[in-house]
Tab-separated table of C-alpha atoms in Angstrom:
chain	number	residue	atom	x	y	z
A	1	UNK	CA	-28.245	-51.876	-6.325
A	2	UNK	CA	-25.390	-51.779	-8.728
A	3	UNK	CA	-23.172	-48.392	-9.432
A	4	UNK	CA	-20.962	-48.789	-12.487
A	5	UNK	CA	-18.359	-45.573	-13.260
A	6	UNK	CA	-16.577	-45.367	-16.032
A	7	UNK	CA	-13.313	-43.068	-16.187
A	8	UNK	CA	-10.737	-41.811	-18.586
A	9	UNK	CA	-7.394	-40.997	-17.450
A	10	UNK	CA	-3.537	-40.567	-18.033
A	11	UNK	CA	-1.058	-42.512	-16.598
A	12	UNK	CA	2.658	-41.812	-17.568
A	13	UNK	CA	1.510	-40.601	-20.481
A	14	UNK	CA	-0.692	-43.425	-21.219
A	15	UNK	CA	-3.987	-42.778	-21.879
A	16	UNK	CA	-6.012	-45.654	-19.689
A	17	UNK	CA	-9.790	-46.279	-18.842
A	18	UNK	CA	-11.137	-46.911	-15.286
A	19	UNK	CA	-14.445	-49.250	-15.225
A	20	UNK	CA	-15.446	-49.627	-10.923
A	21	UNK	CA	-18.516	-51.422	-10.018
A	22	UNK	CA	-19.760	-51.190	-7.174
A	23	UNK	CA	-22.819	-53.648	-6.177
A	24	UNK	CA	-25.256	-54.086	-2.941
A	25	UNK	CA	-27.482	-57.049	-2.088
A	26	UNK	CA	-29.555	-58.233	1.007
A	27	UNK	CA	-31.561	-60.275	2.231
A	28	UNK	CA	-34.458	-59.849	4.435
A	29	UNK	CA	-36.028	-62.985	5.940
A	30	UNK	CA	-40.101	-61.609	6.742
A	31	UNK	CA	-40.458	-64.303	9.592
A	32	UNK	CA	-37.922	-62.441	12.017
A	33	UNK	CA	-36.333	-59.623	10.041
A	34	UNK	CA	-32.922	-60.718	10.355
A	35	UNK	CA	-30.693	-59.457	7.347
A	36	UNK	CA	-27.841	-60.626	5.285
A	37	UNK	CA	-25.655	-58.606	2.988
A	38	UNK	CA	-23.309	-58.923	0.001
A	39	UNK	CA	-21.415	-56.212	-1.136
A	40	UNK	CA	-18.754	-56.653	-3.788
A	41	UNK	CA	-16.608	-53.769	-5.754
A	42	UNK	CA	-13.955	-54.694	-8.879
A	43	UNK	CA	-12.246	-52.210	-10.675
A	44	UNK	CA	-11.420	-53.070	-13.995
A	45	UNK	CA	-7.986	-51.317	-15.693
A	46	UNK	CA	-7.978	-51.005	-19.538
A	47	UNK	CA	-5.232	-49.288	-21.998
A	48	UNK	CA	-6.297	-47.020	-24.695
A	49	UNK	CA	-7.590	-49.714	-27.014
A	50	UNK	CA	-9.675	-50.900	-24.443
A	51	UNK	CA	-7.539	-54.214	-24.161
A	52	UNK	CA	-8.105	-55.338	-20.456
A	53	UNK	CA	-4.742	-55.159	-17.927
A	54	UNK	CA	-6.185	-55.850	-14.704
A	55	UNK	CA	-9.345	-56.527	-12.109
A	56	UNK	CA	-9.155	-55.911	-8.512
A	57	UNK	CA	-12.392	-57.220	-6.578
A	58	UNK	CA	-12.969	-57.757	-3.090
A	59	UNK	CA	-16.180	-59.264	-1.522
A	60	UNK	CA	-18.230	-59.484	1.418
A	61	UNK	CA	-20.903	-62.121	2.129
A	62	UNK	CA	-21.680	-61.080	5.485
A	63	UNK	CA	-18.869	-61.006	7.231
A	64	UNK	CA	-16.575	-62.874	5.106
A	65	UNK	CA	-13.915	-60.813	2.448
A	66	UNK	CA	-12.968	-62.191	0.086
A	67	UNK	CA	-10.191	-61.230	-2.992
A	68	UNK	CA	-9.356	-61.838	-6.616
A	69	UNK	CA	-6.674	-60.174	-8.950
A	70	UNK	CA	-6.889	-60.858	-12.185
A	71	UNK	CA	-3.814	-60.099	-14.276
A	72	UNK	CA	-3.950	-60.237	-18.263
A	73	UNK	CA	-0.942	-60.811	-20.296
A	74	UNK	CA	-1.035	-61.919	-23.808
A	75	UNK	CA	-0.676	-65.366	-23.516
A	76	UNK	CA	-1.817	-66.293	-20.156
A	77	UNK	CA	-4.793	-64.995	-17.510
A	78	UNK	CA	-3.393	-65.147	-14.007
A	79	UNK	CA	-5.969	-64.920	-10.807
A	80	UNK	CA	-5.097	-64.769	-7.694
A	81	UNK	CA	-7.846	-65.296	-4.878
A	82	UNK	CA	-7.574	-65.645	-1.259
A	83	UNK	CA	-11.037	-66.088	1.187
A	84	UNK	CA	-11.571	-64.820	5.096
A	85	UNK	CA	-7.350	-64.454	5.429
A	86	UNK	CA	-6.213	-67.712	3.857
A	87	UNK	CA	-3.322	-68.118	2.091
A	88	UNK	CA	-3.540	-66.577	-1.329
A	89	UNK	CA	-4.052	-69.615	-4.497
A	90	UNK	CA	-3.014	-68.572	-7.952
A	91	UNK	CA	-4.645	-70.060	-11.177
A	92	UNK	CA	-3.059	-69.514	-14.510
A	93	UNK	CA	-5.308	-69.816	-17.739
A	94	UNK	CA	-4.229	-69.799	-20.988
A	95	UNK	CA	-5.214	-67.909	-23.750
A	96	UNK	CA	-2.848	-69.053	-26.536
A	97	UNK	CA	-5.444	-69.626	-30.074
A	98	UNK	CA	-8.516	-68.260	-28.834
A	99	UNK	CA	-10.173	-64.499	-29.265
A	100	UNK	CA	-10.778	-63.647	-25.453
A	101	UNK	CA	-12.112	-60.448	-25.158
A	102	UNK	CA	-14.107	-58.817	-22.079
A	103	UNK	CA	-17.659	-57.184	-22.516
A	104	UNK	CA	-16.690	-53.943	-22.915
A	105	UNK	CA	-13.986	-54.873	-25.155
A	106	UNK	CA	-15.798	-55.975	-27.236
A	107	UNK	CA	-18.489	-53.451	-27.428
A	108	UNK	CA	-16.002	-50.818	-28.412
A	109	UNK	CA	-14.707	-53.322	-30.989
A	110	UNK	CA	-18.220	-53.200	-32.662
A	111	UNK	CA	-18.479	-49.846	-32.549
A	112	UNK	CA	-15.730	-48.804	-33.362
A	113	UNK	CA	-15.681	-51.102	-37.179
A	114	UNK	CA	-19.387	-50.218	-37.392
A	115	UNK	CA	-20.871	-53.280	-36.355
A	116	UNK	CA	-23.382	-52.061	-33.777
A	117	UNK	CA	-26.348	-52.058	-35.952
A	118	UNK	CA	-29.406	-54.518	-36.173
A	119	UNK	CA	-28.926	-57.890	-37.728
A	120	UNK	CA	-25.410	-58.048	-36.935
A	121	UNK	CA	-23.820	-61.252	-35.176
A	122	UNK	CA	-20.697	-61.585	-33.421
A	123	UNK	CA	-19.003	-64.521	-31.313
A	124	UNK	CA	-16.017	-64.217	-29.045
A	125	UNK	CA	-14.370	-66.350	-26.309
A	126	UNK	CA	-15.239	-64.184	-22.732
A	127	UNK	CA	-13.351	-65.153	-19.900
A	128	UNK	CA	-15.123	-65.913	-16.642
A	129	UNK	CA	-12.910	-64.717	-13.544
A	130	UNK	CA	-15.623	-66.442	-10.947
A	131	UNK	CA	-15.816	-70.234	-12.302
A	132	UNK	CA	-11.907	-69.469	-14.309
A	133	UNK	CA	-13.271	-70.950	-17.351
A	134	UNK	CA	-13.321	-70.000	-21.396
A	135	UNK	CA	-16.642	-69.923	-22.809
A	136	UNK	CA	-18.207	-68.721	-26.237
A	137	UNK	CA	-19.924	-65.656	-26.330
A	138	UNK	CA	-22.223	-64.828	-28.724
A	139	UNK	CA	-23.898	-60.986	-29.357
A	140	UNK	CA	-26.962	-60.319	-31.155
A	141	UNK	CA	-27.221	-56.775	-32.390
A	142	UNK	CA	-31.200	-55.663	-32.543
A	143	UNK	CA	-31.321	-52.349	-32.965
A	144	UNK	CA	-32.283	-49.109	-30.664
A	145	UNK	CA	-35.605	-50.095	-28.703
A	146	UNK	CA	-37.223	-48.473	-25.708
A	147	UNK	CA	-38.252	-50.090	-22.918
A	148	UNK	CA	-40.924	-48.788	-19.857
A	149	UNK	CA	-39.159	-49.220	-16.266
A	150	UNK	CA	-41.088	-49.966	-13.229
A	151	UNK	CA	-41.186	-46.821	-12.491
A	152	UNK	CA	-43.172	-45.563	-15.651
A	153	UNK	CA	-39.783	-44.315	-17.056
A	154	UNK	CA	-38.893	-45.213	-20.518
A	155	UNK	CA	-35.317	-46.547	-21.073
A	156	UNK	CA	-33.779	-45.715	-24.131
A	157	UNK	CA	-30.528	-47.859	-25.842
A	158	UNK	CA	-29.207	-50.073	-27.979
A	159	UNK	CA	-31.027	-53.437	-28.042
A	160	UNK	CA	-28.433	-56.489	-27.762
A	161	UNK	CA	-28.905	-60.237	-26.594
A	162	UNK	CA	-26.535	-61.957	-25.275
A	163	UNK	CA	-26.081	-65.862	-25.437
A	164	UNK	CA	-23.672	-67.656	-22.929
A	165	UNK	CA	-23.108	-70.524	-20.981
A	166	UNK	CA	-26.436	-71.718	-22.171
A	167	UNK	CA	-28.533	-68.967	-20.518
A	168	UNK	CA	-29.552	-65.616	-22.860
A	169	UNK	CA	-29.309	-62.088	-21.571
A	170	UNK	CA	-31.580	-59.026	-23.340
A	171	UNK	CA	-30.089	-55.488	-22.159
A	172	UNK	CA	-30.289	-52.090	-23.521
A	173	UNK	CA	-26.885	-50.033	-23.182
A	174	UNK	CA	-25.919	-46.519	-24.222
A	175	UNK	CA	-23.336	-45.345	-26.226
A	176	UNK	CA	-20.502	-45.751	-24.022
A	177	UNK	CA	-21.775	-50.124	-23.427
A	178	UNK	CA	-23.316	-48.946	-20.130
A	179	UNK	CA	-26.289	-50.696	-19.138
A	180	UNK	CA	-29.883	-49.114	-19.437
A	181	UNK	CA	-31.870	-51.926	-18.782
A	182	UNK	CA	-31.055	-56.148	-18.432
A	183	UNK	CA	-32.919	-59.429	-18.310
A	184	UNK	CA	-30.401	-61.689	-17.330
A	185	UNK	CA	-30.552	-65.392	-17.856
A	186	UNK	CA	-30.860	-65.646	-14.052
A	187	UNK	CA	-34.277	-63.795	-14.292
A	188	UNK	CA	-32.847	-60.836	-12.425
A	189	UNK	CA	-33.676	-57.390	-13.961
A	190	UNK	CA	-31.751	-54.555	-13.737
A	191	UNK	CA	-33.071	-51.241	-14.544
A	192	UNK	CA	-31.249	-47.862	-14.639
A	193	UNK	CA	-32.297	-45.011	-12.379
A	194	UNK	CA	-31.198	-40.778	-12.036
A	195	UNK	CA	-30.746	-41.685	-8.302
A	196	UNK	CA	-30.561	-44.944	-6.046
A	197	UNK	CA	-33.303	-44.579	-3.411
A	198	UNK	CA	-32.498	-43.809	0.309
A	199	UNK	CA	-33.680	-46.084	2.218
A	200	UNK	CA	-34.044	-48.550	-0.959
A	201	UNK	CA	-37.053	-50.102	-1.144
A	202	UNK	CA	-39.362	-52.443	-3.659
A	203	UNK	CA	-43.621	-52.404	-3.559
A	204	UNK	CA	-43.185	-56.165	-4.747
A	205	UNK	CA	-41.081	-58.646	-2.557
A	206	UNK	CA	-39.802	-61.909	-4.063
A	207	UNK	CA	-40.743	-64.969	-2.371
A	208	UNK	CA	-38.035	-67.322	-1.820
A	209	UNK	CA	-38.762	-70.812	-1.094
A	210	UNK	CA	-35.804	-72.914	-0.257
C-alpha cells in the first residue's frame, strides 16, 4: 500500500506545503510462507510556489535502513545518502540551464496557467533522487476519464500520460495532482481506496518466477 498526505502550513510566516508518503511492500514466498518487507517514507518540503526545498526518506528492506536528503538550491541538487550505518556520501548535481521541476511542481504549474486540459503537451527536465540523474519528462494532458477499480468502484480524475526514461505511465489524479488511479511503466497498478484493508489482502496473487 501507498499513503500520500498532503499539508499546508506556516512556517515563520512562510506559507509552505508538506507532501509525506508513506509506502508498504512484502513479499510472501507460497512454498514456506516466509516474508520480506519494504517500507519506505519521504517527506517532501515545498514553499508557497510549490518550488521544492527538501526530501527526507528513510528505507527499510528488511532489516536494512537506509537514508537520503535531498537539498535543492538554485543552482545545484545536493543528496546525501548513507546505508545500514555507513558513513554518509554526498552527491552534488547541477542544475545550471535546464528546467528541473518535480511532479507536483509541475502539475500546479499547469494548472495554475491553464494548461491542464486535453491535447495539451508539456516537457520538463525531472530529477531522479534514486539513480541521481536528469532526465526529460514529458506530460500528455487527455482529459477527465473514469476508470472501474477492482473493486467495482469507478475512479474519477484527470487523465494524464506520462513518458520517461523510456517507459510510459497512464494515471488519473484529482485536483490537488493526487493520484486516483496509475499504470506505471513497471506494470504495477495503483488504485485509490476510502480505506486500506486490515489485514491487506489480494483474490489474485502474482506469480514470480526468478
Amino acid at each position: 500500500w501507498d499513503r500520500m498526505t498532503l499539508t499546508h502550513e506556516t512556517v515563520d510566516g512562510q506559507e509552505r506545503h508538506r507532501l509525506v508518503d508513506s509506502q508498504f511492500f512484502r513479499i510472501k514466498r507460497s512454498f514456506d510462507n516466509s516474508v520480506f518487507d519494504m517500507t519506505e517514507k519521504s517527506e517532501t518540503l515545498y514553499d508557497a510556489k510549490w518550488k521544492p526545498l527538501s526530501i527526507s526518506t528513510s528505507k527499510f528492506d528488511g532489516a536494512q535502513k537506509s537514508t537520503r536528503e535531498v537539498v535543492y538550491s538554485e543552482k545545484n541538487i545536493s543528496v546525501t545518502e548513507a546505508s545500514g550505518g555507513g558513513k554518509p556520501v554526498k552527491f552534488d548535481i547541477s542544475i545550471e540551464g535546464k528546467n528541473v521541476l518535480d511532479d507536483k511542481q509541475a502539475f500546479e504549474a499547469l494548472k495554475a496557467g491553464g494548461k491542464l486540459k486535453s491535447g495539451e503537451r508539456f516537457t520538463f527536465d525531472r530529477f531522479d533522487a534514486e539513480n541521481k540523474t536528469i532526465e526529460p519528462s514529458t506530460w500528455i494532458i487527455n482529459g477527465e476519464s473514469v476508470r472501474k477499480s477492482r473493486a467495482g468502484e469507478k475512479l474519477a480524475g484527470l487523465s494524464i500520460s506520462v513518458i520517461q526514461g523510456g517507459s510510459r505511465t497512464e494515471g488519473l489524479f484529482d485536483s490537488e495532482g493526487m493520484p486516483v488511479w496509475i499504470l506505471s511503466g513497471a506494470m504495477i497498478l495503483v488504485e485509490r481506496v476510502s480505506k486500506i484493508p486490515e489485514p491487506f489482502e489480494v483474490d489474485e496473487l502474482s506469480a514470480i518466477k526468478t
